[in-house]
Amino acid sequence: VPRRLRDVGEHEWINLLSRRLGGRSVAGVLIGPGDDAAVVRIGGAVALLTTDTLVEGVHFRDGWLAPAALGRRAFRVNASDIAAMGGRPISALVALEVQPTMAVNRLDAIMRGFVSDARRHGVALVGGNVTRGPHFAITVSMTGIASARVVRRRGARAGDQVFVTGSLGAMGLAVRGRLAGRRTELPTVPYRVDAAVALAAVASAMIDVSDGLVQDLGHVCRASRVAARIEAGRVPVAPACRRALGAGAAAFAATAGEDYELCFTVPPRRLPALDRLRRRLRCRVTRIGTIEAGRPIVRMVDARGRPLVLRHRGFDHLRAR
Ligand SMILES: [Mg+2]
């Protein structure tokens, strides 16, 4: 029986491909696969490149999101990967997979949602592609400009403090509600680009929380060859999630995905600089734990320091459901 993708898993398959691509350096490629975005030198500028897809039936189901909200979401999840490198998006390409029976109005509204949010944030839609397919899917390829410092996943060191922007768990809770047949409103993906550009001055490592905090911080730990300890009581749980889940809310919020907040680490010597930045960030920033030496594992502990057992660590596209 041939080995199937679901036996390997999304992240392991990507790791295998990255290893095959190897460290062969091509002129102009500053950072290849393995971070939130690639970094390439184009002329005199340092550009960030990323791509992400939303698929109907996988990332959302028909009727979960108003068309404009779906377009905005496609824009923001890609901007989030540029932000995670400390950069600012400038242009996007959109590849659409559509059924010929789709209502023109709906597709127009999706693209209006995309373009108006992109414009508002100084990002131009500069091209794309349309193809027929069995489901609606929207793939965005985004280009960004790097800040003075590109923040990678690999810069965390033992003793660094771990922070997260905003709050976690609202999207996970909303998806759970929808799957249970409730008409829960899906929250808007936050736009953290300004915060990320400011944080690039102090962060030693950064990632956006797309698949769940524990799993995404795990990527930072593997890239940095360190461990992380998260204090469950410090996780900024979204109020709706806290109300609905009570004592289990922190573990849920730390493993539910799609919050698109930033998780980043700051060395002790830069903590005063982070405090000076806080007012400019326009979002909450919460210290949730510490980077430690050791195997690249994320442990979540309760108020007495006892490890919590997590039923799952986050989302894997090829293993899920
Ligand atoms: Mg990411």
PDB file of C-alpha atoms and ligand atoms in Angstrom:
ATOM      1  CA  VAL A   1       0.000   0.000   0.000  1.00  0.00           C
ATOM      2  CA  PRO A   2       1.546   3.356  -0.954  1.00  0.00           C
ATOM      3  CA  ARG A   3       2.114   5.763   1.897  1.00  0.00           C
ATOM      4  CA  ARG A   4      -0.584   8.388   1.901  1.00  0.00           C
ATOM      5  CA  LEU A   5      -0.309  12.066   2.748  1.00  0.00           C
ATOM      6  CA  ARG A   6      -2.512  11.624   5.791  1.00  0.00           C
ATOM      7  CA  ASP A   7       0.024   9.164   7.233  1.00  0.00           C
ATOM      8  CA  VAL A   8       2.830  11.710   6.811  1.00  0.00           C
ATOM      9  CA  GLY A   9       0.984  14.887   7.823  1.00  0.00           C
ATOM     10  CA  GLU A  10       1.140  18.392   6.458  1.00  0.00           C
ATOM     11  CA  HIS A  11       4.140  19.661   8.407  1.00  0.00           C
ATOM     12  CA  GLU A  12       6.270  16.558   7.995  1.00  0.00           C
ATOM     13  CA  TRP A  13       5.654  16.542   4.235  1.00  0.00           C
ATOM     14  CA  ILE A  14       6.678  20.201   3.992  1.00  0.00           C
ATOM     15  CA  ASN A  15       9.808  19.423   6.033  1.00  0.00           C
ATOM     16  CA  LEU A  16      10.717  16.567   3.669  1.00  0.00           C
ATOM     17  CA  LEU A  17      10.300  18.795   0.610  1.00  0.00           C
ATOM     18  CA  SER A  18      12.313  21.595   2.206  1.00  0.00           C
ATOM     19  CA  ARG A  19      15.117  19.174   2.986  1.00  0.00           C
ATOM     20  CA  ARG A  20      15.108  17.953  -0.620  1.00  0.00           C
ATOM     21  CA  LEU A  21      15.347  21.548  -1.828  1.00  0.00           C
ATOM     22  CA  GLY A  22      18.336  21.716   0.485  1.00  0.00           C
ATOM     23  CA  GLY A  23      20.543  24.615   1.396  1.00  0.00           C
ATOM     24  CA  ARG A  24      21.572  25.198  -2.235  1.00  0.00           C
ATOM     25  CA  SER A  25      21.848  28.929  -2.399  1.00  0.00           C
ATOM     26  CA  VAL A  26      20.472  30.815  -5.358  1.00  0.00           C
ATOM     27  CA  ALA A  27      21.593  34.412  -5.734  1.00  0.00           C
ATOM     28  CA  GLY A  28      19.058  36.789  -4.250  1.00  0.00           C
ATOM     29  CA  VAL A  29      17.288  34.242  -2.027  1.00  0.00           C
ATOM     30  CA  LEU A  30      17.898  35.412   1.527  1.00  0.00           C
ATOM     31  CA  ILE A  31      15.426  33.085   3.297  1.00  0.00           C
ATOM     32  CA  GLY A  32      13.905  30.020   1.596  1.00  0.00           C
ATOM     33  CA  PRO A  33      11.136  27.679   2.815  1.00  0.00           C
ATOM     34  CA  GLY A  34      10.458  27.224   6.520  1.00  0.00           C
ATOM     35  CA  ASP A  35       9.345  30.647   7.710  1.00  0.00           C
ATOM     36  CA  ASP A  36       6.062  32.566   7.441  1.00  0.00           C
ATOM     37  CA  ALA A  37       7.290  34.141   4.189  1.00  0.00           C
ATOM     38  CA  ALA A  38      10.294  33.805   1.894  1.00  0.00           C
ATOM     39  CA  VAL A  39      12.737  36.706   1.671  1.00  0.00           C
ATOM     40  CA  VAL A  40      14.327  37.617  -1.662  1.00  0.00           C
ATOM     41  CA  ARG A  41      16.420  40.529  -2.833  1.00  0.00           C
ATOM     42  CA  ILE A  42      14.886  42.192  -5.891  1.00  0.00           C
ATOM     43  CA  GLY A  43      17.102  44.955  -7.183  1.00  0.00           C
ATOM     44  CA  GLY A  44      17.967  47.008  -4.117  1.00  0.00           C
ATOM     45  CA  ALA A  45      14.860  46.015  -2.119  1.00  0.00           C
ATOM     46  CA  VAL A  46      14.236  43.095   0.218  1.00  0.00           C
ATOM     47  CA  ALA A  47      10.867  41.537  -0.622  1.00  0.00           C
ATOM     48  CA  LEU A  48       8.721  39.081   1.358  1.00  0.00           C
ATOM     49  CA  LEU A  49       6.698  36.456  -0.549  1.00  0.00           C
ATOM     50  CA  THR A  50       3.879  34.271   0.718  1.00  0.00           C
ATOM     51  CA  THR A  51       0.809  32.389  -0.506  1.00  0.00           C
ATOM     52  CA  ASP A  52      -2.278  30.942   1.165  1.00  0.00           C
ATOM     53  CA  THR A  53      -5.564  29.378   0.032  1.00  0.00           C
ATOM     54  CA  LEU A  54      -9.081  29.374   1.453  1.00  0.00           C
ATOM     55  CA  VAL A  55     -11.165  26.413   0.231  1.00  0.00           C
ATOM     56  CA  GLU A  56     -14.907  26.073   0.591  1.00  0.00           C
ATOM     57  CA  GLY A  57     -15.689  22.962   2.590  1.00  0.00           C
ATOM     58  CA  VAL A  58     -12.277  23.063   4.292  1.00  0.00           C
ATOM     59  CA  HIS A  59     -11.688  26.558   5.716  1.00  0.00           C
ATOM     60  CA  PHE A  60     -15.332  27.569   5.721  1.00  0.00           C
ATOM     61  CA  ARG A  61     -18.649  26.232   4.544  1.00  0.00           C
ATOM     62  CA  ASP A  62     -21.180  27.854   2.277  1.00  0.00           C
ATOM     63  CA  GLY A  63     -23.145  30.428   4.284  1.00  0.00           C
ATOM     64  CA  TRP A  64     -20.637  30.787   7.158  1.00  0.00           C
ATOM     65  CA  LEU A  65     -19.225  34.078   5.907  1.00  0.00           C
ATOM     66  CA  ALA A  66     -20.820  36.919   3.980  1.00  0.00           C
ATOM     67  CA  PRO A  67     -19.074  37.178   0.579  1.00  0.00           C
ATOM     68  CA  ALA A  68     -17.315  40.480   1.448  1.00  0.00           C
ATOM     69  CA  ALA A  69     -16.119  39.008   4.749  1.00  0.00           C
ATOM     70  CA  LEU A  70     -14.715  36.019   2.871  1.00  0.00           C
ATOM     71  CA  GLY A  71     -12.762  38.307   0.523  1.00  0.00           C
ATOM     72  CA  ARG A  72     -11.441  40.328   3.451  1.00  0.00           C
ATOM     73  CA  ARG A  73     -10.428  37.135   5.211  1.00  0.00           C
ATOM     74  CA  ALA A  74      -8.470  35.940   2.154  1.00  0.00           C
ATOM     75  CA  PHE A  75      -6.608  39.266   2.175  1.00  0.00           C
ATOM     76  CA  ARG A  76      -5.912  39.305   5.893  1.00  0.00           C
ATOM     77  CA  VAL A  77      -4.672  35.733   6.359  1.00  0.00           C
ATOM     78  CA  ASN A  78      -1.994  36.447   3.758  1.00  0.00           C
ATOM     79  CA  ALA A  79      -1.122  39.864   5.195  1.00  0.00           C
ATOM     80  CA  SER A  80      -0.719  38.031   8.501  1.00  0.00           C
ATOM     81  CA  ASP A  81       2.190  35.940   7.147  1.00  0.00           C
ATOM     82  CA  ILE A  82       3.935  39.074   5.840  1.00  0.00           C
ATOM     83  CA  ALA A  83       3.355  40.715   9.239  1.00  0.00           C
ATOM     84  CA  ALA A  84       4.832  37.695  11.025  1.00  0.00           C
ATOM     85  CA  MET A  85       8.179  38.504   9.351  1.00  0.00           C
ATOM     86  CA  GLY A  86       7.895  42.115  10.520  1.00  0.00           C
ATOM     87  CA  GLY A  87       6.997  43.315   7.008  1.00  0.00           C
ATOM     88  CA  ARG A  88       4.356  45.356   5.236  1.00  0.00           C
ATOM     89  CA  PRO A  89       2.341  43.953   2.295  1.00  0.00           C
ATOM     90  CA  ILE A  90       2.283  45.978  -0.938  1.00  0.00           C
ATOM     91  CA  SER A  91       0.735  43.850  -3.690  1.00  0.00           C
ATOM     92  CA  ALA A  92      -1.313  40.691  -4.218  1.00  0.00           C
ATOM     93  CA  LEU A  93      -2.222  38.221  -6.963  1.00  0.00           C
ATOM     94  CA  VAL A  94      -5.486  36.280  -6.652  1.00  0.00           C
ATOM     95  CA  ALA A  95      -6.110  32.862  -8.238  1.00  0.00           C
ATOM     96  CA  LEU A  96      -9.758  31.793  -8.135  1.00  0.00           C
ATOM     97  CA  GLU A  97     -11.248  28.347  -8.530  1.00  0.00           C
ATOM     98  CA  VAL A  98     -14.958  28.654  -9.323  1.00  0.00           C
ATOM     99  CA  GLN A  99     -17.888  26.608 -10.536  1.00  0.00           C
ATOM    100  CA  PRO A 100     -19.520  27.973 -13.711  1.00  0.00           C
ATOM    101  CA  THR A 101     -22.876  27.913 -11.871  1.00  0.00           C
ATOM    102  CA  MET A 102     -21.643  30.341  -9.199  1.00  0.00           C
ATOM    103  CA  ALA A 103     -23.625  33.597  -8.965  1.00  0.00           C
ATOM    104  CA  VAL A 104     -21.686  36.498 -10.493  1.00  0.00           C
ATOM    105  CA  ASN A 105     -22.954  38.722  -7.664  1.00  0.00           C
ATOM    106  CA  ARG A 106     -21.359  36.519  -5.060  1.00  0.00           C
ATOM    107  CA  LEU A 107     -17.941  36.466  -6.726  1.00  0.00           C
ATOM    108  CA  ASP A 108     -18.128  40.242  -7.285  1.00  0.00           C
ATOM    109  CA  ALA A 109     -18.920  40.762  -3.602  1.00  0.00           C
ATOM    110  CA  ILE A 110     -16.041  38.496  -2.505  1.00  0.00           C
ATOM    111  CA  MET A 111     -13.608  40.491  -4.643  1.00  0.00           C
ATOM    112  CA  ARG A 112     -15.044  43.830  -3.472  1.00  0.00           C
ATOM    113  CA  GLY A 113     -14.402  42.677   0.090  1.00  0.00           C
ATOM    114  CA  PHE A 114     -10.843  41.764  -0.829  1.00  0.00           C
ATOM    115  CA  VAL A 115     -10.014  44.911  -2.803  1.00  0.00           C
ATOM    116  CA  SER A 116     -11.579  47.438  -0.428  1.00  0.00           C
ATOM    117  CA  ASP A 117      -9.744  46.023   2.602  1.00  0.00           C
ATOM    118  CA  ALA A 118      -6.499  45.756   0.618  1.00  0.00           C
ATOM    119  CA  ARG A 119      -6.747  49.371  -0.616  1.00  0.00           C
ATOM    120  CA  ARG A 120      -7.526  50.627   2.847  1.00  0.00           C
ATOM    121  CA  HIS A 121      -4.213  49.116   3.930  1.00  0.00           C
ATOM    122  CA  GLY A 122      -2.211  50.317   0.941  1.00  0.00           C
ATOM    123  CA  VAL A 123      -2.105  46.972  -0.894  1.00  0.00           C
ATOM    124  CA  ALA A 124      -2.840  46.689  -4.644  1.00  0.00           C
ATOM    125  CA  LEU A 125      -4.433  43.728  -6.414  1.00  0.00           C
ATOM    126  CA  VAL A 126      -2.130  43.467  -9.449  1.00  0.00           C
ATOM    127  CA  GLY A 127      -3.300  40.320 -11.246  1.00  0.00           C
ATOM    128  CA  GLY A 128      -4.441  36.749 -10.952  1.00  0.00           C
ATOM    129  CA  ASN A 129      -6.127  33.816 -12.605  1.00  0.00           C
ATOM    130  CA  VAL A 130      -9.552  32.169 -12.878  1.00  0.00           C
ATOM    131  CA  THR A 131     -10.073  28.453 -13.360  1.00  0.00           C
ATOM    132  CA  ARG A 132     -13.022  26.075 -13.200  1.00  0.00           C
ATOM    133  CA  GLY A 133     -12.985  23.685 -10.260  1.00  0.00           C
ATOM    134  CA  PRO A 134     -15.179  21.469  -8.079  1.00  0.00           C
ATOM    135  CA  HIS A 135     -15.248  23.911  -5.100  1.00  0.00           C
ATOM    136  CA  PHE A 136     -14.854  27.603  -4.620  1.00  0.00           C
ATOM    137  CA  ALA A 137     -11.261  28.354  -3.605  1.00  0.00           C
ATOM    138  CA  ILE A 138      -9.289  31.576  -3.422  1.00  0.00           C
ATOM    139  CA  THR A 139      -5.490  31.541  -3.453  1.00  0.00           C
ATOM    140  CA  VAL A 140      -3.622  34.734  -2.700  1.00  0.00           C
ATOM    141  CA  SER A 141       0.064  35.355  -3.389  1.00  0.00           C
ATOM    142  CA  MET A 142       1.306  38.408  -1.565  1.00  0.00           C
ATOM    143  CA  THR A 143       4.436  40.516  -1.794  1.00  0.00           C
ATOM    144  CA  GLY A 144       5.646  42.647   1.080  1.00  0.00           C
ATOM    145  CA  ILE A 145       8.500  44.944   1.967  1.00  0.00           C
ATOM    146  CA  ALA A 146      10.743  43.966   4.864  1.00  0.00           C
ATOM    147  CA  SER A 147      11.436  46.243   7.823  1.00  0.00           C
ATOM    148  CA  ALA A 148      14.988  47.068   8.815  1.00  0.00           C
ATOM    149  CA  ARG A 149      14.922  43.773  10.730  1.00  0.00           C
ATOM    150  CA  VAL A 150      13.372  40.604   9.282  1.00  0.00           C
ATOM    151  CA  VAL A 151      12.054  38.552  12.196  1.00  0.00           C
ATOM    152  CA  ARG A 152      12.336  34.804  11.736  1.00  0.00           C
ATOM    153  CA  ARG A 153      11.104  31.752  13.605  1.00  0.00           C
ATOM    154  CA  ARG A 154      14.615  30.741  14.538  1.00  0.00           C
ATOM    155  CA  GLY A 155      15.747  33.622  16.801  1.00  0.00           C
ATOM    156  CA  ALA A 156      14.287  32.570  20.191  1.00  0.00           C
ATOM    157  CA  ARG A 157      16.797  31.906  22.992  1.00  0.00           C
ATOM    158  CA  ALA A 158      16.453  30.449  26.505  1.00  0.00           C
ATOM    159  CA  GLY A 159      15.359  33.224  28.849  1.00  0.00           C
ATOM    160  CA  ASP A 160      13.364  35.113  26.212  1.00  0.00           C
ATOM    161  CA  GLN A 161       9.798  35.934  27.192  1.00  0.00           C
ATOM    162  CA  VAL A 162       6.865  34.764  25.043  1.00  0.00           C
ATOM    163  CA  PHE A 163       4.080  37.187  24.128  1.00  0.00           C
ATOM    164  CA  VAL A 164       0.895  37.107  22.085  1.00  0.00           C
ATOM    165  CA  THR A 165      -1.170  39.964  20.635  1.00  0.00           C
ATOM    166  CA  GLY A 166      -4.936  40.321  21.035  1.00  0.00           C
ATOM    167  CA  SER A 167      -6.887  37.334  22.311  1.00  0.00           C
ATOM    168  CA  LEU A 168      -7.278  33.692  21.288  1.00  0.00           C
ATOM    169  CA  GLY A 169     -10.092  31.208  20.884  1.00  0.00           C
ATOM    170  CA  ALA A 170     -12.884  33.318  19.351  1.00  0.00           C
ATOM    171  CA  MET A 171     -12.571  31.798  15.891  1.00  0.00           C
ATOM    172  CA  GLY A 172     -12.235  28.253  17.217  1.00  0.00           C
ATOM    173  CA  LEU A 173     -15.348  28.741  19.298  1.00  0.00           C
ATOM    174  CA  ALA A 174     -17.292  30.201  16.364  1.00  0.00           C
ATOM    175  CA  VAL A 175     -16.316  27.297  14.098  1.00  0.00           C
ATOM    176  CA  ARG A 176     -17.349  24.864  16.806  1.00  0.00           C
ATOM    177  CA  GLY A 177     -20.715  26.620  17.038  1.00  0.00           C
ATOM    178  CA  ARG A 178     -21.205  26.478  13.264  1.00  0.00           C
ATOM    179  CA  LEU A 179     -20.309  22.792  13.128  1.00  0.00           C
ATOM    180  CA  ALA A 180     -22.921  22.212  15.845  1.00  0.00           C
ATOM    181  CA  GLY A 181     -25.505  23.974  13.667  1.00  0.00           C
ATOM    182  CA  ARG A 182     -25.578  27.343  15.503  1.00  0.00           C
ATOM    183  CA  ARG A 183     -25.475  30.581  13.517  1.00  0.00           C
ATOM    184  CA  THR A 184     -22.392  31.874  15.323  1.00  0.00           C
ATOM    185  CA  GLU A 185     -20.797  34.904  13.710  1.00  0.00           C
ATOM    186  CA  LEU A 186     -17.193  34.294  12.617  1.00  0.00           C
ATOM    187  CA  PRO A 187     -14.881  37.004  13.973  1.00  0.00           C
ATOM    188  CA  THR A 188     -12.879  39.226  11.614  1.00  0.00           C
ATOM    189  CA  VAL A 189      -9.191  38.372  11.220  1.00  0.00           C
ATOM    190  CA  PRO A 190      -7.213  41.109  13.015  1.00  0.00           C
ATOM    191  CA  TYR A 191      -4.863  43.297  10.959  1.00  0.00           C
ATOM    192  CA  ARG A 192      -1.585  43.312  12.886  1.00  0.00           C
ATOM    193  CA  VAL A 193       0.782  44.774  10.277  1.00  0.00           C
ATOM    194  CA  ASP A 194       1.488  48.074  12.083  1.00  0.00           C
ATOM    195  CA  ALA A 195       2.023  46.245  15.363  1.00  0.00           C
ATOM    196  CA  ALA A 196       4.296  43.705  13.653  1.00  0.00           C
ATOM    197  CA  VAL A 197       6.471  46.367  12.020  1.00  0.00           C
ATOM    198  CA  ALA A 198       6.921  48.044  15.421  1.00  0.00           C
ATOM    199  CA  LEU A 199       7.568  44.707  17.157  1.00  0.00           C
ATOM    200  CA  ALA A 200      10.246  43.808  14.592  1.00  0.00           C
ATOM    201  CA  ALA A 201      12.545  46.176  16.505  1.00  0.00           C
ATOM    202  CA  VAL A 202      12.361  44.090  19.703  1.00  0.00           C
ATOM    203  CA  ALA A 203      11.280  40.531  18.811  1.00  0.00           C
ATOM    204  CA  SER A 204      13.851  37.730  18.587  1.00  0.00           C
ATOM    205  CA  ALA A 205      11.366  35.404  16.834  1.00  0.00           C
ATOM    206  CA  MET A 206       7.805  35.749  15.566  1.00  0.00           C
ATOM    207  CA  ILE A 207       5.028  33.678  13.951  1.00  0.00           C
ATOM    208  CA  ASP A 208       1.332  34.221  13.323  1.00  0.00           C
ATOM    209  CA  VAL A 209      -1.112  31.937  15.104  1.00  0.00           C
ATOM    210  CA  SER A 210      -2.872  30.165  12.239  1.00  0.00           C
ATOM    211  CA  ASP A 211      -2.998  26.540  13.404  1.00  0.00           C
ATOM    212  CA  GLY A 212      -3.132  27.059  17.188  1.00  0.00           C
ATOM    213  CA  LEU A 213      -0.734  28.734  19.624  1.00  0.00           C
ATOM    214  CA  VAL A 214       0.832  25.526  20.957  1.00  0.00           C
ATOM    215  CA  GLN A 215       1.513  24.153  17.489  1.00  0.00           C
ATOM    216  CA  ASP A 216       2.723  27.452  16.012  1.00  0.00           C
ATOM    217  CA  LEU A 217       4.983  28.213  18.987  1.00  0.00           C
ATOM    218  CA  GLY A 218       6.241  24.653  18.455  1.00  0.00           C
ATOM    219  CA  HIS A 219       7.459  25.751  14.995  1.00  0.00           C
ATOM    220  CA  VAL A 220       9.379  28.593  16.656  1.00  0.00           C
ATOM    221  CA  CYS A 221      10.877  26.118  19.159  1.00  0.00           C
ATOM    222  CA  ARG A 222      11.998  23.670  16.448  1.00  0.00           C
ATOM    223  CA  ALA A 223      13.488  26.446  14.310  1.00  0.00           C
ATOM    224  CA  SER A 224      15.221  27.969  17.352  1.00  0.00           C
ATOM    225  CA  ARG A 225      16.157  24.632  19.023  1.00  0.00           C
ATOM    226  CA  VAL A 226      14.601  25.632  22.324  1.00  0.00           C
ATOM    227  CA  ALA A 227      11.606  24.660  24.503  1.00  0.00           C
ATOM    228  CA  ALA A 228       8.723  26.864  25.657  1.00  0.00           C
ATOM    229  CA  ARG A 229       6.601  26.953  28.795  1.00  0.00           C
ATOM    230  CA  ILE A 230       3.188  28.615  28.571  1.00  0.00           C
ATOM    231  CA  GLU A 231       1.294  29.518  31.724  1.00  0.00           C
ATOM    232  CA  ALA A 232      -2.358  28.605  31.067  1.00  0.00           C
ATOM    233  CA  GLY A 233      -3.595  31.359  33.395  1.00  0.00           C
ATOM    234  CA  ARG A 234      -1.838  34.020  31.324  1.00  0.00           C
ATOM    235  CA  VAL A 235      -3.269  33.037  27.925  1.00  0.00           C
ATOM    236  CA  PRO A 236      -5.515  35.934  26.783  1.00  0.00           C
ATOM    237  CA  VAL A 237      -8.721  34.027  26.165  1.00  0.00           C
ATOM    238  CA  ALA A 238     -11.388  35.766  24.070  1.00  0.00           C
ATOM    239  CA  PRO A 239     -14.311  36.736  26.362  1.00  0.00           C
ATOM    240  CA  ALA A 240     -16.876  34.678  24.397  1.00  0.00           C
ATOM    241  CA  CYS A 241     -14.609  31.659  24.676  1.00  0.00           C
ATOM    242  CA  ARG A 242     -14.109  32.185  28.428  1.00  0.00           C
ATOM    243  CA  ARG A 243     -17.876  32.472  28.955  1.00  0.00           C
ATOM    244  CA  ALA A 244     -18.650  29.369  26.908  1.00  0.00           C
ATOM    245  CA  LEU A 245     -15.902  27.076  28.173  1.00  0.00           C
ATOM    246  CA  GLY A 246     -14.979  28.250  31.669  1.00  0.00           C
ATOM    247  CA  ALA A 247     -12.082  26.289  33.141  1.00  0.00           C
ATOM    248  CA  GLY A 248     -11.249  24.558  29.857  1.00  0.00           C
ATOM    249  CA  ALA A 249     -11.113  27.836  27.919  1.00  0.00           C
ATOM    250  CA  ALA A 250      -7.330  28.417  28.084  1.00  0.00           C
ATOM    251  CA  ALA A 251      -6.438  24.957  26.745  1.00  0.00           C
ATOM    252  CA  PHE A 252      -9.041  25.348  23.992  1.00  0.00           C
ATOM    253  CA  ALA A 253      -7.854  28.849  23.056  1.00  0.00           C
ATOM    254  CA  ALA A 254      -4.206  27.720  22.983  1.00  0.00           C
ATOM    255  CA  THR A 255      -4.901  24.905  20.540  1.00  0.00           C
ATOM    256  CA  ALA A 256      -7.792  26.234  18.397  1.00  0.00           C
ATOM    257  CA  GLY A 257      -6.502  27.815  15.204  1.00  0.00           C
ATOM    258  CA  GLU A 258      -7.199  30.743  12.882  1.00  0.00           C
ATOM    259  CA  ASP A 259      -6.886  33.602  15.356  1.00  0.00           C
ATOM    260  CA  TYR A 260      -4.107  35.203  13.244  1.00  0.00           C
ATOM    261  CA  GLU A 261      -2.619  36.943  16.241  1.00  0.00           C
ATOM    262  CA  LEU A 262       1.159  37.313  16.520  1.00  0.00           C
ATOM    263  CA  CYS A 263       3.179  35.151  18.884  1.00  0.00           C
ATOM    264  CA  PHE A 264       6.673  36.532  19.486  1.00  0.00           C
ATOM    265  CA  THR A 265       9.631  36.285  21.831  1.00  0.00           C
ATOM    266  CA  VAL A 266      11.614  39.133  23.383  1.00  0.00           C
ATOM    267  CA  PRO A 267      15.058  38.888  25.023  1.00  0.00           C
ATOM    268  CA  PRO A 268      15.194  40.243  28.605  1.00  0.00           C
ATOM    269  CA  ARG A 269      17.395  43.186  27.582  1.00  0.00           C
ATOM    270  CA  ARG A 270      14.742  44.398  25.118  1.00  0.00           C
ATOM    271  CA  LEU A 271      11.771  44.203  27.523  1.00  0.00           C
ATOM    272  CA  PRO A 272      12.051  47.919  28.439  1.00  0.00           C
ATOM    273  CA  ALA A 273      11.941  48.774  24.717  1.00  0.00           C
ATOM    274  CA  LEU A 274       8.809  46.622  24.331  1.00  0.00           C
ATOM    275  CA  ASP A 275       7.172  48.529  27.196  1.00  0.00           C
ATOM    276  CA  ARG A 276       7.941  51.814  25.458  1.00  0.00           C
ATOM    277  CA  LEU A 277       6.348  50.447  22.256  1.00  0.00           C
ATOM    278  CA  ARG A 278       3.136  49.237  23.853  1.00  0.00           C
ATOM    279  CA  ARG A 279       1.146  52.431  23.423  1.00  0.00           C
ATOM    280  CA  ARG A 280       1.866  52.519  19.681  1.00  0.00           C
ATOM    281  CA  LEU A 281       0.745  48.936  19.047  1.00  0.00           C
ATOM    282  CA  ARG A 282      -3.018  49.561  19.290  1.00  0.00           C
ATOM    283  CA  CYS A 283      -3.586  46.013  20.441  1.00  0.00           C
ATOM    284  CA  ARG A 284      -3.204  44.106  23.652  1.00  0.00           C
ATOM    285  CA  VAL A 285       0.116  42.358  24.175  1.00  0.00           C
ATOM    286  CA  THR A 286       0.228  39.662  26.860  1.00  0.00           C
ATOM    287  CA  ARG A 287       3.203  37.824  28.272  1.00  0.00           C
ATOM    288  CA  ILE A 288       2.237  34.148  28.325  1.00  0.00           C
ATOM    289  CA  GLY A 289       5.433  32.272  29.114  1.00  0.00           C
ATOM    290  CA  THR A 290       9.147  31.717  28.788  1.00  0.00           C
ATOM    291  CA  ILE A 291      11.610  30.133  26.396  1.00  0.00           C
ATOM    292  CA  GLU A 292      13.771  27.456  28.020  1.00  0.00           C
ATOM    293  CA  ALA A 293      16.695  25.311  26.990  1.00  0.00           C
ATOM    294  CA  GLY A 294      15.872  21.766  25.919  1.00  0.00           C
ATOM    295  CA  ARG A 295      14.080  19.688  23.342  1.00  0.00           C
ATOM    296  CA  PRO A 296      11.715  21.701  21.127  1.00  0.00           C
ATOM    297  CA  ILE A 297       8.524  21.062  23.067  1.00  0.00           C
ATOM    298  CA  VAL A 298       5.796  23.493  24.127  1.00  0.00           C
ATOM    299  CA  ARG A 299       4.511  22.729  27.606  1.00  0.00           C
ATOM    300  CA  MET A 300       1.452  24.373  29.066  1.00  0.00           C
ATOM    301  CA  VAL A 301       1.344  24.537  32.864  1.00  0.00           C
ATOM    302  CA  ASP A 302      -1.337  25.480  35.401  1.00  0.00           C
ATOM    303  CA  ALA A 303      -0.985  28.028  38.226  1.00  0.00           C
ATOM    304  CA  ARG A 304       1.019  25.534  40.312  1.00  0.00           C
ATOM    305  CA  GLY A 305       3.349  24.720  37.439  1.00  0.00           C
ATOM    306  CA  ARG A 306       1.800  21.310  36.754  1.00  0.00           C
ATOM    307  CA  PRO A 307       1.763  20.353  33.052  1.00  0.00           C
ATOM    308  CA  LEU A 308      -1.652  20.252  31.373  1.00  0.00           C
ATOM    309  CA  VAL A 309      -2.376  17.354  29.062  1.00  0.00           C
ATOM    310  CA  LEU A 310      -3.632  18.726  25.746  1.00  0.00           C
ATOM    311  CA  ARG A 311      -5.916  16.517  23.721  1.00  0.00           C
ATOM    312  CA  HIS A 312      -4.489  17.878  20.491  1.00  0.00           C
ATOM    313  CA  ARG A 313      -1.894  20.521  19.755  1.00  0.00           C
ATOM    314  CA  GLY A 314      -3.342  22.249  16.695  1.00  0.00           C
ATOM    315  CA  PHE A 315      -4.490  21.822  13.141  1.00  0.00           C
ATOM    316  CA  ASP A 316      -2.896  19.625  10.471  1.00  0.00           C
ATOM    317  CA  HIS A 317      -4.559  19.854   7.047  1.00  0.00           C
ATOM    318  CA  LEU A 318      -3.631  16.373   5.927  1.00  0.00           C
ATOM    319  CA  ARG A 319      -4.391  14.530   9.143  1.00  0.00           C
ATOM    320  CA  ALA A 320      -7.563  16.407  10.087  1.00  0.00           C
ATOM    321  CA  ARG A 321     -11.035  14.845  10.061  1.00  0.00           C
TER     322      ARG A 321
HETATM  323 MG    MG B   1       2.158  31.845   9.330  1.00  0.00          MG
END
